[in-house]
């Protein structure tokens, strides 16, 4: 069995440091918004290159609080992609706004800036580009549109910690960058966790108040807020892991290039496109193949932990019924979601395992042709 991710291998490397740090938190008696959270916020803000970082309960809450902090709500529209995890549009719906979908660039899987402008209406207040699979979006084009139409930009970086666009970390272009520390992420905790980053003092203050029941001062509540705080145990775990993130991302990139080499003579496999002037961190290594569903089953039966991220685009999901979207509205998105499959990808993946994955995938594709 070769899993899509094996977090136990990472733990073997740094488990002693994590256990020591967690035990210190347990002995401290300080478990919420304590010194470890403050230290992590400082460290990750310096790593990403922003003034402020606000630790939260999840990446979903980061998106939600970003929208709230920008006063986006009922009657407003937010342009985003249908090729993403549901949390992106879930946050839009939670604040009462409406997601408006723009099609993707079929090569990068990210929102196509050329499709954004046509989706803008008088109700549009923001754009949420998603740096899917760790591949940066075309931020110059997106920021140009946002500036011309006076729109906010909230970057969904939940799969893209450490990714760069033209030498600058993703998340630093818009009003907010949103991150997830779910255990499977490139920088993952051992439970839920999230983060907002911003260079705005006012937006930072608003986000801090919103994460703590809508008040900046204890027992003073100015608005309806949330209980969304990064706990001390997760913060200290993330502090232990943060110094390793560049090394881990580098290994992911090396693994991606090895896969590319293994597949270079197989015309049935379309490997990921990495834009020039970007640094993709390969949260997932995702290829496009024929007969995807049957191949996926064959891979699983063969012990290869391949996954489908994501098989049904959001505009065709039941949660968005009644919005008027129908099959055929986003042709690139719909075509790619029927072809994509993500292969095992993590820093500790061995060369021999990758060779096994590649050989098995090619064999399964050839078998699927015979059955088709």
mmCIF file of C-alpha atoms in Angstrom:
data_model
loop_
_atom_site.group_PDB
_atom_site.id
_atom_site.type_symbol
_atom_site.label_atom_id
_atom_site.label_comp_id
_atom_site.label_asym_id
_atom_site.label_seq_id
_atom_site.Cartn_x
_atom_site.Cartn_y
_atom_site.Cartn_z
ATOM 1 C CA UNK A 1 0.000 0.000 0.000
ATOM 2 C CA UNK A 2 1.292 3.449 -0.975
ATOM 3 C CA UNK A 3 -0.895 6.084 0.704
ATOM 4 C CA UNK A 4 -1.799 9.503 -0.677
ATOM 5 C CA UNK A 5 -0.130 10.894 2.476
ATOM 6 C CA UNK A 6 1.742 9.269 5.364
ATOM 7 C CA UNK A 7 1.925 11.661 8.309
ATOM 8 C CA UNK A 8 3.522 9.000 10.507
ATOM 9 C CA UNK A 9 6.770 9.283 8.539
ATOM 10 C CA UNK A 10 6.972 12.997 9.305
ATOM 11 C CA UNK A 11 6.243 12.321 12.957
ATOM 12 C CA UNK A 12 9.157 9.888 13.171
ATOM 13 C CA UNK A 13 11.483 12.758 12.222
ATOM 14 C CA UNK A 14 10.287 15.392 14.662
ATOM 15 C CA UNK A 15 7.992 13.585 17.091
ATOM 16 C CA UNK A 16 10.345 14.009 20.059
ATOM 17 C CA UNK A 17 10.360 17.797 19.584
ATOM 18 C CA UNK A 18 6.572 17.899 19.269
ATOM 19 C CA UNK A 19 6.027 15.778 22.356
ATOM 20 C CA UNK A 20 8.383 17.963 24.395
ATOM 21 C CA UNK A 21 6.662 21.150 23.235
ATOM 22 C CA UNK A 22 3.149 19.784 23.853
ATOM 23 C CA UNK A 23 4.051 18.588 27.348
ATOM 24 C CA UNK A 24 5.347 22.068 28.158
ATOM 25 C CA UNK A 25 1.972 23.507 27.111
ATOM 26 C CA UNK A 26 0.105 20.952 29.215
ATOM 27 C CA UNK A 27 2.185 21.855 32.258
ATOM 28 C CA UNK A 28 1.794 25.592 31.657
ATOM 29 C CA UNK A 29 -1.938 25.806 32.348
ATOM 30 C CA UNK A 30 -2.321 28.268 29.433
ATOM 31 C CA UNK A 31 -4.320 26.674 26.633
ATOM 32 C CA UNK A 32 -6.059 29.424 24.604
ATOM 33 C CA UNK A 33 -4.518 32.584 23.060
ATOM 34 C CA UNK A 34 -1.378 32.225 25.136
ATOM 35 C CA UNK A 35 2.327 32.788 24.424
ATOM 36 C CA UNK A 36 2.617 29.960 21.882
ATOM 37 C CA UNK A 37 -0.135 31.399 19.699
ATOM 38 C CA UNK A 38 1.464 34.843 19.862
ATOM 39 C CA UNK A 39 4.865 33.385 18.994
ATOM 40 C CA UNK A 40 3.467 31.414 16.078
ATOM 41 C CA UNK A 41 1.602 34.458 14.733
ATOM 42 C CA UNK A 42 4.855 36.432 14.873
ATOM 43 C CA UNK A 43 6.936 33.667 13.288
ATOM 44 C CA UNK A 44 4.582 32.909 10.422
ATOM 45 C CA UNK A 45 4.003 36.600 9.652
ATOM 46 C CA UNK A 46 7.778 36.964 9.282
ATOM 47 C CA UNK A 47 7.964 33.820 7.142
ATOM 48 C CA UNK A 48 5.226 34.935 4.756
ATOM 49 C CA UNK A 49 6.343 38.570 4.773
ATOM 50 C CA UNK A 50 3.332 40.423 6.185
ATOM 51 C CA UNK A 51 2.684 42.707 9.143
ATOM 52 C CA UNK A 52 -0.025 40.673 10.839
ATOM 53 C CA UNK A 53 -1.110 37.070 11.318
ATOM 54 C CA UNK A 54 -4.206 36.039 13.260
ATOM 55 C CA UNK A 55 -4.461 32.425 14.432
ATOM 56 C CA UNK A 56 -7.882 30.828 14.025
ATOM 57 C CA UNK A 57 -9.747 27.562 14.410
ATOM 58 C CA UNK A 58 -9.722 26.581 10.705
ATOM 59 C CA UNK A 59 -9.174 27.699 7.143
ATOM 60 C CA UNK A 60 -12.939 27.877 6.735
ATOM 61 C CA UNK A 61 -13.144 30.365 9.583
ATOM 62 C CA UNK A 62 -10.311 32.344 8.010
ATOM 63 C CA UNK A 63 -12.373 32.799 4.839
ATOM 64 C CA UNK A 64 -15.503 33.572 6.856
ATOM 65 C CA UNK A 65 -13.817 36.167 9.075
ATOM 66 C CA UNK A 66 -12.085 37.783 6.086
ATOM 67 C CA UNK A 67 -15.465 38.340 4.444
ATOM 68 C CA UNK A 68 -16.970 39.643 7.683
ATOM 69 C CA UNK A 69 -14.054 41.993 8.282
ATOM 70 C CA UNK A 70 -14.652 43.509 4.837
ATOM 71 C CA UNK A 71 -18.398 43.917 5.573
ATOM 72 C CA UNK A 72 -19.410 41.562 2.772
ATOM 73 C CA UNK A 73 -22.865 40.113 3.318
ATOM 74 C CA UNK A 74 -26.426 39.807 2.092
ATOM 75 C CA UNK A 75 -26.952 41.201 -1.413
ATOM 76 C CA UNK A 76 -23.251 41.081 -2.287
ATOM 77 C CA UNK A 77 -21.590 38.824 -4.855
ATOM 78 C CA UNK A 78 -18.151 37.235 -4.638
ATOM 79 C CA UNK A 79 -16.432 35.828 -7.738
ATOM 80 C CA UNK A 80 -14.552 32.590 -7.248
ATOM 81 C CA UNK A 81 -13.903 29.190 -8.803
ATOM 82 C CA UNK A 82 -16.120 26.111 -8.803
ATOM 83 C CA UNK A 83 -13.008 23.923 -8.828
ATOM 84 C CA UNK A 84 -12.194 24.021 -5.115
ATOM 85 C CA UNK A 85 -13.179 22.519 -1.793
ATOM 86 C CA UNK A 86 -16.639 23.564 -0.617
ATOM 87 C CA UNK A 87 -15.243 25.666 2.255
ATOM 88 C CA UNK A 88 -14.536 28.478 -0.226
ATOM 89 C CA UNK A 89 -18.193 28.981 -1.125
ATOM 90 C CA UNK A 90 -19.395 27.828 2.281
ATOM 91 C CA UNK A 91 -17.803 30.910 3.820
ATOM 92 C CA UNK A 92 -19.472 33.123 1.202
ATOM 93 C CA UNK A 93 -22.839 31.577 1.989
ATOM 94 C CA UNK A 94 -22.381 31.856 5.757
ATOM 95 C CA UNK A 95 -22.124 35.654 5.520
ATOM 96 C CA UNK A 96 -25.209 35.766 3.274
ATOM 97 C CA UNK A 97 -23.397 36.686 0.057
ATOM 98 C CA UNK A 98 -23.688 34.867 -3.275
ATOM 99 C CA UNK A 99 -20.841 33.009 -5.006
ATOM 100 C CA UNK A 100 -20.474 33.733 -8.711
ATOM 101 C CA UNK A 101 -18.332 31.238 -10.583
ATOM 102 C CA UNK A 102 -15.747 31.957 -13.258
ATOM 103 C CA UNK A 103 -14.247 29.163 -15.335
ATOM 104 C CA UNK A 104 -10.692 27.923 -14.889
ATOM 105 C CA UNK A 105 -7.544 27.852 -16.959
ATOM 106 C CA UNK A 106 -7.540 24.163 -17.993
ATOM 107 C CA UNK A 107 -3.764 23.922 -17.663
ATOM 108 C CA UNK A 108 -3.351 25.251 -14.104
ATOM 109 C CA UNK A 109 -6.818 24.396 -12.686
ATOM 110 C CA UNK A 110 -6.939 27.937 -11.245
ATOM 111 C CA UNK A 111 -9.486 30.658 -11.931
ATOM 112 C CA UNK A 112 -8.944 32.215 -15.369
ATOM 113 C CA UNK A 113 -8.541 35.995 -15.032
ATOM 114 C CA UNK A 114 -9.962 36.413 -18.528
ATOM 115 C CA UNK A 115 -13.255 34.959 -17.274
ATOM 116 C CA UNK A 116 -13.482 37.137 -14.166
ATOM 117 C CA UNK A 117 -14.296 40.445 -15.822
ATOM 118 C CA UNK A 118 -17.394 39.076 -17.563
ATOM 119 C CA UNK A 119 -18.741 37.894 -14.202
ATOM 120 C CA UNK A 120 -18.605 41.321 -12.545
ATOM 121 C CA UNK A 121 -21.925 43.035 -11.769
ATOM 122 C CA UNK A 122 -22.876 46.071 -9.662
ATOM 123 C CA UNK A 123 -23.272 43.643 -6.741
ATOM 124 C CA UNK A 124 -19.724 42.285 -6.956
ATOM 125 C CA UNK A 125 -17.648 43.136 -3.896
ATOM 126 C CA UNK A 126 -14.721 40.718 -3.956
ATOM 127 C CA UNK A 127 -12.740 38.027 -5.752
ATOM 128 C CA UNK A 128 -11.540 34.858 -4.017
ATOM 129 C CA UNK A 129 -8.797 33.234 -6.091
ATOM 130 C CA UNK A 130 -7.860 29.740 -4.887
ATOM 131 C CA UNK A 131 -4.244 28.647 -5.251
ATOM 132 C CA UNK A 132 -5.349 25.084 -5.944
ATOM 133 C CA UNK A 133 -2.979 22.168 -5.284
ATOM 134 C CA UNK A 134 -0.312 24.709 -4.247
ATOM 135 C CA UNK A 135 -0.134 26.360 -7.700
ATOM 136 C CA UNK A 136 -0.236 30.186 -7.523
ATOM 137 C CA UNK A 137 -2.918 32.002 -9.497
ATOM 138 C CA UNK A 138 -2.065 34.750 -11.987
ATOM 139 C CA UNK A 139 -2.120 37.454 -9.318
ATOM 140 C CA UNK A 140 -0.967 40.353 -11.525
ATOM 141 C CA UNK A 141 -4.010 39.937 -13.766
ATOM 142 C CA UNK A 142 -6.375 39.415 -10.833
ATOM 143 C CA UNK A 143 -5.112 42.433 -8.914
ATOM 144 C CA UNK A 144 -5.369 44.569 -12.056
ATOM 145 C CA UNK A 145 -9.051 43.648 -12.410
ATOM 146 C CA UNK A 146 -9.668 44.251 -8.710
ATOM 147 C CA UNK A 147 -8.079 47.689 -8.893
ATOM 148 C CA UNK A 148 -10.032 48.726 -11.985
ATOM 149 C CA UNK A 149 -13.372 47.654 -10.491
ATOM 150 C CA UNK A 150 -12.617 48.590 -6.858
ATOM 151 C CA UNK A 151 -12.969 45.019 -5.587
ATOM 152 C CA UNK A 152 -11.479 43.312 -2.560
ATOM 153 C CA UNK A 153 -9.255 40.258 -3.017
ATOM 154 C CA UNK A 154 -9.228 37.443 -0.465
ATOM 155 C CA UNK A 155 -6.661 34.781 -1.340
ATOM 156 C CA UNK A 156 -7.555 31.193 -0.483
ATOM 157 C CA UNK A 157 -4.101 29.807 0.304
ATOM 158 C CA UNK A 158 -5.325 26.786 2.235
ATOM 159 C CA UNK A 159 -3.332 24.449 -0.044
ATOM 160 C CA UNK A 160 -0.461 26.800 -0.750
ATOM 161 C CA UNK A 161 1.638 27.675 2.294
ATOM 162 C CA UNK A 162 5.053 28.773 1.001
ATOM 163 C CA UNK A 163 4.006 29.072 -2.651
ATOM 164 C CA UNK A 164 5.287 32.157 -4.490
ATOM 165 C CA UNK A 165 4.240 34.354 -7.373
ATOM 166 C CA UNK A 166 7.091 36.395 -8.862
ATOM 167 C CA UNK A 167 9.158 35.978 -5.717
ATOM 168 C CA UNK A 168 6.398 37.009 -3.326
ATOM 169 C CA UNK A 169 4.489 34.620 -1.091
ATOM 170 C CA UNK A 170 0.861 34.006 -2.010
ATOM 171 C CA UNK A 171 -1.560 35.551 0.441
ATOM 172 C CA UNK A 172 0.251 38.886 0.403
ATOM 173 C CA UNK A 173 -1.407 40.387 -2.682
ATOM 174 C CA UNK A 174 -4.983 40.956 -1.545
ATOM 175 C CA UNK A 175 -6.581 42.376 1.579
ATOM 176 C CA UNK A 176 -6.355 38.971 3.258
ATOM 177 C CA UNK A 177 -4.644 35.631 2.817
ATOM 178 C CA UNK A 178 -6.377 32.583 4.323
ATOM 179 C CA UNK A 179 -4.604 29.396 5.418
ATOM 180 C CA UNK A 180 -5.541 25.997 6.786
ATOM 181 C CA UNK A 181 -3.451 23.831 9.095
ATOM 182 C CA UNK A 182 -5.579 20.727 8.726
ATOM 183 C CA UNK A 183 -3.285 17.718 9.347
ATOM 184 C CA UNK A 184 -2.981 16.831 5.638
ATOM 185 C CA UNK A 185 -1.707 20.265 4.597
ATOM 186 C CA UNK A 186 1.930 20.998 3.737
ATOM 187 C CA UNK A 187 2.120 22.666 7.163
ATOM 188 C CA UNK A 188 -0.363 20.652 9.185
ATOM 189 C CA UNK A 189 -1.273 20.602 12.846
ATOM 190 C CA UNK A 190 -2.579 17.645 14.813
ATOM 191 C CA UNK A 191 -6.120 18.932 14.798
ATOM 192 C CA UNK A 192 -7.891 21.849 13.186
ATOM 193 C CA UNK A 193 -6.243 25.230 12.773
ATOM 194 C CA UNK A 194 -6.266 28.232 10.471
ATOM 195 C CA UNK A 195 -4.783 31.665 9.886
ATOM 196 C CA UNK A 196 -5.528 35.077 8.423
ATOM 197 C CA UNK A 197 -2.750 37.371 7.248
ATOM 198 C CA UNK A 198 -2.985 41.041 6.321
ATOM 199 C CA UNK A 199 -0.895 44.191 6.069
ATOM 200 C CA UNK A 200 -3.762 46.363 7.303
ATOM 201 C CA UNK A 201 -3.763 47.384 10.966
ATOM 202 C CA UNK A 202 -7.510 48.036 10.907
ATOM 203 C CA UNK A 203 -8.368 44.704 9.277
ATOM 204 C CA UNK A 204 -6.125 42.896 11.749
ATOM 205 C CA UNK A 205 -7.939 44.519 14.669
ATOM 206 C CA UNK A 206 -11.321 43.627 13.211
ATOM 207 C CA UNK A 207 -10.281 40.008 12.627
ATOM 208 C CA UNK A 208 -8.978 39.690 16.188
ATOM 209 C CA UNK A 209 -12.265 40.983 17.562
ATOM 210 C CA UNK A 210 -14.340 38.716 15.322
ATOM 211 C CA UNK A 211 -12.393 35.590 16.327
ATOM 212 C CA UNK A 212 -13.152 36.277 19.994
ATOM 213 C CA UNK A 213 -16.908 36.859 20.189
ATOM 214 C CA UNK A 214 -16.855 40.248 18.483
ATOM 215 C CA UNK A 215 -14.914 42.198 21.072
ATOM 216 C CA UNK A 216 -11.380 43.562 21.325
ATOM 217 C CA UNK A 217 -11.712 44.057 25.079
ATOM 218 C CA UNK A 218 -12.734 41.234 27.394
ATOM 219 C CA UNK A 219 -16.493 41.225 28.088
ATOM 220 C CA UNK A 220 -16.998 44.164 25.694
ATOM 221 C CA UNK A 221 -18.814 42.901 22.577
ATOM 222 C CA UNK A 222 -19.272 45.278 19.659
ATOM 223 C CA UNK A 223 -20.801 42.843 17.147
ATOM 224 C CA UNK A 224 -21.746 39.216 16.643
ATOM 225 C CA UNK A 225 -18.482 37.323 16.408
ATOM 226 C CA UNK A 226 -17.195 33.764 16.529
ATOM 227 C CA UNK A 227 -15.334 31.501 18.873
ATOM 228 C CA UNK A 228 -12.446 30.786 16.512
ATOM 229 C CA UNK A 229 -9.135 30.694 18.300
ATOM 230 C CA UNK A 230 -5.984 28.725 17.544
ATOM 231 C CA UNK A 231 -5.322 26.730 20.704
ATOM 232 C CA UNK A 232 -1.928 26.584 22.371
ATOM 233 C CA UNK A 233 -1.303 22.915 21.604
ATOM 234 C CA UNK A 234 -1.813 23.400 17.865
ATOM 235 C CA UNK A 235 0.201 26.631 17.953
ATOM 236 C CA UNK A 236 3.196 24.983 19.594
ATOM 237 C CA UNK A 237 3.050 22.033 17.157
ATOM 238 C CA UNK A 238 3.004 24.453 14.238
ATOM 239 C CA UNK A 239 5.910 26.377 15.753
ATOM 240 C CA UNK A 240 7.936 23.167 15.814
ATOM 241 C CA UNK A 241 7.051 22.399 12.202
ATOM 242 C CA UNK A 242 7.391 25.863 10.647
ATOM 243 C CA UNK A 243 11.214 25.796 10.303
ATOM 244 C CA UNK A 244 10.889 22.649 8.162
ATOM 245 C CA UNK A 245 8.298 23.941 5.673
ATOM 246 C CA UNK A 246 10.742 25.127 3.011
ATOM 247 C CA UNK A 247 12.634 21.819 3.122
ATOM 248 C CA UNK A 248 9.375 19.842 2.907
ATOM 249 C CA UNK A 249 8.095 21.943 0.009
ATOM 250 C CA UNK A 250 11.407 21.499 -1.797
ATOM 251 C CA UNK A 251 11.085 17.726 -1.469
ATOM 252 C CA UNK A 252 7.538 17.879 -2.799
ATOM 253 C CA UNK A 253 8.818 19.746 -5.845
ATOM 254 C CA UNK A 254 11.561 17.159 -6.357
ATOM 255 C CA UNK A 255 8.938 14.421 -6.185
ATOM 256 C CA UNK A 256 6.781 16.284 -8.702
ATOM 257 C CA UNK A 257 9.688 16.556 -11.160
ATOM 258 C CA UNK A 258 10.406 12.853 -10.714
ATOM 259 C CA UNK A 259 6.792 12.021 -11.549
ATOM 260 C CA UNK A 260 7.003 14.299 -14.590
ATOM 261 C CA UNK A 261 10.058 12.383 -15.791
ATOM 262 C CA UNK A 262 8.389 9.023 -15.198
ATOM 263 C CA UNK A 263 5.371 10.096 -17.265
ATOM 264 C CA UNK A 264 7.146 11.965 -20.060
ATOM 265 C CA UNK A 265 6.691 9.167 -22.610
ATOM 266 C CA UNK A 266 3.059 8.436 -21.758
ATOM 267 C CA UNK A 267 0.810 10.557 -23.966
ATOM 268 C CA UNK A 268 -2.301 9.575 -21.972
ATOM 269 C CA UNK A 269 -1.078 11.382 -18.850
ATOM 270 C CA UNK A 270 -1.162 15.182 -18.762
ATOM 271 C CA UNK A 271 1.171 16.335 -16.006
ATOM 272 C CA UNK A 272 0.751 19.583 -14.027
ATOM 273 C CA UNK A 273 1.594 22.914 -15.615
ATOM 274 C CA UNK A 274 3.733 25.229 -13.514
ATOM 275 C CA UNK A 275 3.526 28.842 -14.632
ATOM 276 C CA UNK A 276 6.725 30.813 -15.166
ATOM 277 C CA UNK A 277 7.696 33.086 -12.269
ATOM 278 C CA UNK A 278 5.831 30.859 -9.796
ATOM 279 C CA UNK A 279 6.887 28.439 -7.084
ATOM 280 C CA UNK A 280 4.320 25.665 -6.780
ATOM 281 C CA UNK A 281 4.414 23.686 -3.527
ATOM 282 C CA UNK A 282 2.490 20.639 -4.798
ATOM 283 C CA UNK A 283 0.043 20.113 -1.990
ATOM 284 C CA UNK A 284 -1.289 17.606 -4.489
ATOM 285 C CA UNK A 285 0.330 16.165 -7.595
ATOM 286 C CA UNK A 286 -2.639 16.035 -9.955
ATOM 287 C CA UNK A 287 -2.665 14.655 -13.487
ATOM 288 C CA UNK A 288 -5.350 14.371 -16.145
ATOM 289 C CA UNK A 289 -6.052 10.924 -17.555
ATOM 290 C CA UNK A 290 -8.635 9.141 -19.726
ATOM 291 C CA UNK A 291 -11.212 6.789 -18.176
ATOM 292 C CA UNK A 292 -10.520 8.401 -14.818
ATOM 293 C CA UNK A 293 -13.147 6.667 -12.685
ATOM 294 C CA UNK A 294 -12.297 3.152 -13.817
ATOM 295 C CA UNK A 295 -8.563 3.866 -13.491
ATOM 296 C CA UNK A 296 -9.130 5.239 -9.997
ATOM 297 C CA UNK A 297 -10.805 2.020 -8.908
ATOM 298 C CA UNK A 298 -8.003 -0.064 -10.419
ATOM 299 C CA UNK A 299 -5.403 2.007 -8.555
ATOM 300 C CA UNK A 300 -7.227 1.564 -5.269
ATOM 301 C CA UNK A 301 -7.517 -2.170 -5.866
ATOM 302 C CA UNK A 302 -3.759 -2.197 -6.523
ATOM 303 C CA UNK A 303 -2.972 -0.478 -3.225
ATOM 304 C CA UNK A 304 -2.242 2.988 -4.636
ATOM 305 C CA UNK A 305 -3.877 5.703 -2.540
ATOM 306 C CA UNK A 306 -4.926 7.995 -5.380
ATOM 307 C CA UNK A 307 -7.685 10.514 -4.657
ATOM 308 C CA UNK A 308 -10.142 12.664 -6.623
ATOM 309 C CA UNK A 309 -9.852 16.362 -5.744
ATOM 310 C CA UNK A 310 -12.580 17.205 -6.807
ATOM 311 C CA UNK A 311 -14.971 14.995 -8.805
ATOM 312 C CA UNK A 312 -18.023 17.301 -8.822
ATOM 313 C CA UNK A 313 -17.572 21.054 -9.410
ATOM 314 C CA UNK A 314 -19.319 23.302 -6.930
ATOM 315 C CA UNK A 315 -21.724 24.899 -9.404
ATOM 316 C CA UNK A 316 -23.263 21.438 -9.958
ATOM 317 C CA UNK A 317 -23.425 20.504 -6.269
ATOM 318 C CA UNK A 318 -26.772 20.286 -4.463
ATOM 319 C CA UNK A 319 -25.720 23.010 -2.027
ATOM 320 C CA UNK A 320 -25.887 25.520 -4.908
ATOM 321 C CA UNK A 321 -29.168 24.331 -6.392
ATOM 322 C CA UNK A 322 -31.472 27.203 -7.233
ATOM 323 C CA UNK A 323 -28.702 29.584 -8.255
ATOM 324 C CA UNK A 324 -29.302 28.977 -11.953
ATOM 325 C CA UNK A 325 -26.077 27.131 -12.732
ATOM 326 C CA UNK A 326 -26.287 24.161 -15.071
ATOM 327 C CA UNK A 327 -24.041 21.666 -16.786
ATOM 328 C CA UNK A 328 -22.192 23.322 -19.637
ATOM 329 C CA UNK A 329 -21.833 26.729 -17.951
ATOM 330 C CA UNK A 330 -18.170 26.134 -16.990
ATOM 331 C CA UNK A 331 -16.801 23.835 -19.699
ATOM 332 C CA UNK A 332 -13.146 23.833 -18.635
ATOM 333 C CA UNK A 333 -14.027 23.173 -15.015
ATOM 334 C CA UNK A 334 -16.446 20.399 -15.912
ATOM 335 C CA UNK A 335 -14.024 18.678 -18.290
ATOM 336 C CA UNK A 336 -11.107 18.776 -15.861
ATOM 337 C CA UNK A 337 -13.103 17.514 -12.883
ATOM 338 C CA UNK A 338 -13.917 14.409 -14.936
ATOM 339 C CA UNK A 339 -10.226 13.780 -15.714
ATOM 340 C CA UNK A 340 -8.163 14.733 -12.654
ATOM 341 C CA UNK A 341 -6.615 12.289 -10.237
ATOM 342 C CA UNK A 342 -4.146 13.067 -7.459
ATOM 343 C CA UNK A 343 -1.268 10.676 -6.814
ATOM 344 C CA UNK A 344 0.629 10.000 -3.570
ATOM 345 C CA UNK A 345 2.558 13.157 -2.674
ATOM 346 C CA UNK A 346 4.433 13.908 0.521
ATOM 347 C CA UNK A 347 8.054 14.819 1.331
ATOM 348 C CA UNK A 348 9.010 11.366 2.590
ATOM 349 C CA UNK A 349 7.748 9.546 -0.515
ATOM 350 C CA UNK A 350 10.559 7.355 -1.862
ATOM 351 C CA UNK A 351 11.822 7.096 -5.416
ATOM 352 C CA UNK A 352 10.923 3.406 -5.497
ATOM 353 C CA UNK A 353 7.372 4.169 -4.372
ATOM 354 C CA UNK A 354 7.024 6.769 -7.106
ATOM 355 C CA UNK A 355 8.224 4.269 -9.703
ATOM 356 C CA UNK A 356 5.627 1.800 -8.458
ATOM 357 C CA UNK A 357 2.884 4.448 -8.613
ATOM 358 C CA UNK A 358 3.884 5.436 -12.159
ATOM 359 C CA UNK A 359 4.118 1.872 -13.455
ATOM 360 C CA UNK A 360 0.787 0.961 -11.891
ATOM 361 C CA UNK A 361 -0.959 4.049 -13.258
ATOM 362 C CA UNK A 362 0.261 3.403 -16.800
ATOM 363 C CA UNK A 363 -0.777 -0.247 -16.532
ATOM 364 C CA UNK A 364 -4.236 0.728 -15.266
ATOM 365 C CA UNK A 365 -4.728 3.251 -18.058
ATOM 366 C CA UNK A 366 -3.829 0.653 -20.671
ATOM 367 C CA UNK A 367 -6.215 -1.852 -19.072
ATOM 368 C CA UNK A 368 -9.010 0.709 -19.024
ATOM 369 C CA UNK A 369 -8.640 1.193 -22.784
ATOM 370 C CA UNK A 370 -9.199 -2.511 -23.369
ATOM 371 C CA UNK A 371 -12.311 -2.475 -21.187
ATOM 372 C CA UNK A 372 -13.717 0.728 -22.699
#
